PDB file of C-alpha atoms and ligand atoms in Angstrom:
ATOM      1  CA  MET A   4      -6.854  -4.025   5.755  1.00 85.00           C
ATOM      2  CA  GLY A   5      -5.542  -1.819   3.069  1.00 92.00           C
ATOM      3  CA  ALA A   6      -3.581  -1.866   0.277  1.00 94.00           C
ATOM      4  CA  ILE A   7       0.783  -0.808   0.511  1.00 95.00           C
ATOM      5  CA  MET A   8       0.930   2.023  -2.245  1.00 95.00           C
ATOM      6  CA  ILE A   9       3.948   3.797  -3.644  1.00 96.00           C
ATOM      7  CA  ARG A  10       3.726   7.199  -6.150  1.00 96.00           C
ATOM      8  CA  CYS A  11       5.228   6.780  -9.350  1.00 97.00           C
ATOM      9  CA  PRO A  12       7.772   9.060 -10.001  1.00 96.00           C
ATOM     10  CA  ALA A  13       6.984   9.610 -13.748  1.00 97.00           C
ATOM     11  CA  THR A  14       3.142  10.234 -13.535  1.00 97.00           C
ATOM     12  CA  ASN A  15       3.041  10.785  -9.739  1.00 96.00           C
ATOM     13  CA  GLU A  16      -0.223   8.462  -9.411  1.00 96.00           C
ATOM     14  CA  LEU A  17      -0.556   6.275  -6.678  1.00 96.00           C
ATOM     15  CA  ILE A  18      -0.107   2.416  -7.563  1.00 96.00           C
ATOM     16  CA  PRO A  19      -0.483  -0.733  -5.502  1.00 95.00           C
ATOM     17  CA  VAL A  20       2.495  -2.637  -4.609  1.00 95.00           C
ATOM     18  CA  GLY A  21       0.461  -6.020  -4.532  1.00 94.00           C
ATOM     19  CA  ILE A  22       0.824  -6.311  -1.225  1.00 92.00           C
ATOM     20  CA  ASP A  23      -2.163  -5.881   1.261  1.00 93.00           C
ATOM     21  CA  ALA A  24      -1.324  -5.124   5.096  1.00 93.00           C
ATOM     22  CA  ASP A  25      -3.373  -4.079   8.054  1.00 93.00           C
ATOM     23  CA  ARG A  26      -2.153  -1.045  10.017  1.00 93.00           C
ATOM     24  CA  ASP A  27      -0.030  -2.723  12.545  1.00 94.00           C
ATOM     25  CA  THR A  28       1.472  -4.922   9.851  1.00 93.00           C
ATOM     26  CA  PHE A  29       2.379  -2.059   7.852  1.00 94.00           C
ATOM     27  CA  ALA A  30       3.767  -0.161  10.580  1.00 93.00           C
ATOM     28  CA  GLY A  31       6.051  -3.214  11.742  1.00 93.00           C
ATOM     29  CA  LEU A  32       7.643  -3.539   8.009  1.00 91.00           C
ATOM     30  CA  PRO A  33      11.262  -3.300   7.907  1.00 90.00           C
ATOM     31  CA  ASP A  34      12.791  -0.325   6.254  1.00 87.00           C
ATOM     32  CA  VAL A  35      14.248  -2.126   3.556  1.00 85.00           C
ATOM     33  CA  LYS A  36      14.453  -1.894  -0.544  1.00 88.00           C
ATOM     34  CA  ALA A  37      11.373  -4.249  -1.982  1.00 90.00           C
ATOM     35  CA  ALA A  38      11.222  -5.632  -4.858  1.00 91.00           C
ATOM     36  CA  PRO A  39      10.795  -3.385  -8.072  1.00 96.00           C
ATOM     37  CA  VAL A  40       7.426  -3.404  -8.913  1.00 96.00           C
ATOM     38  CA  HIS A  41       5.517  -3.041 -12.270  1.00 97.00           C
ATOM     39  CA  CYS A  42       4.108   0.049 -12.707  1.00 97.00           C
ATOM     40  CA  PRO A  43       0.740   0.475 -14.399  1.00 96.00           C
ATOM     41  CA  ALA A  44       0.609   4.158 -14.664  1.00 97.00           C
ATOM     42  CA  CYS A  45       3.694   4.443 -16.509  1.00 98.00           C
ATOM     43  CA  GLY A  46       4.606   1.070 -17.808  1.00 98.00           C
ATOM     44  CA  GLY A  47       8.458   1.058 -15.704  1.00 98.00           C
ATOM     45  CA  LYS A  48       9.119  -0.542 -12.746  1.00 97.00           C
ATOM     46  CA  HIS A  49      10.038   1.337  -9.833  1.00 97.00           C
ATOM     47  CA  ALA A  50      12.272  -0.045  -6.455  1.00 95.00           C
ATOM     48  CA  TRP A  51      10.751   1.215  -3.180  1.00 95.00           C
ATOM     49  CA  SER A  52      10.807   1.115   0.488  1.00 94.00           C
ATOM     50  CA  LYS A  53       8.586   1.727   3.619  1.00 93.00           C
ATOM     51  CA  LYS A  54       9.230   5.428   3.683  1.00 93.00           C
ATOM     52  CA  ASP A  55       8.062   5.852   0.126  1.00 94.00           C
ATOM     53  CA  ALA A  56       5.242   3.835   0.525  1.00 95.00           C
ATOM     54  CA  ILE A  57       1.796   4.610   1.812  1.00 95.00           C
ATOM     55  CA  LEU A  58      -1.028   2.393   3.533  1.00 95.00           C
ATOM     56  CA  GLU A  59      -4.215   3.017   1.388  1.00 93.00           C
ATOM     57  CA  GLN A  60      -7.224   1.876   3.570  1.00 86.00           C
ATOM     58  CA  THR A  61     -10.784   1.466   2.342  1.00 71.00           C
ATOM     59  CA  MET A  62     -12.842   3.275   4.198  1.00 61.00           C
ATOM     60  CA  ARG A  63     -15.535   0.555   4.507  1.00 59.00           C
ATOM     61  CA  ILE A  64     -18.154  -0.004   7.256  1.00 56.00           C
ATOM     62  CA  ARG A  65     -18.587  -3.598   8.222  1.00 58.00           C
ATOM     63  CA  SER A  66     -21.548  -4.848   9.691  1.00 57.00           C
ATOM     64  CA  ARG A  67     -21.259  -6.575  12.803  1.00 61.00           C
ATOM     65  CA  SER A  68     -23.410  -9.262  13.837  1.00 58.00           C
ATOM     66  CA  TYR A  69     -24.431  -9.719  17.477  1.00 59.00           C
ATOM     67  CA  ASP A  70     -24.859 -12.845  18.555  1.00 56.00           C
TER      68      ASP A  70
HETATM   69 ZN1  LIG B 108       5.325   4.545 -13.154  1.00 74.76          ZN
END
């Protein structure tokens, strides 16, 4: 699971759009304009579409239980 992020055009920081997705879900998203997201970096609002977005995946190693 990862968080969909876009880059703030004002500060160039990555900001979360508030949507979590895995790689397959992200790949399957239609390339349409999404609702503007409130930006914690500059305080503004940014419209975004899939081509602006990246999937930030946490590199967390999960422990598996073998049973
Ligand atoms: Zn911003």
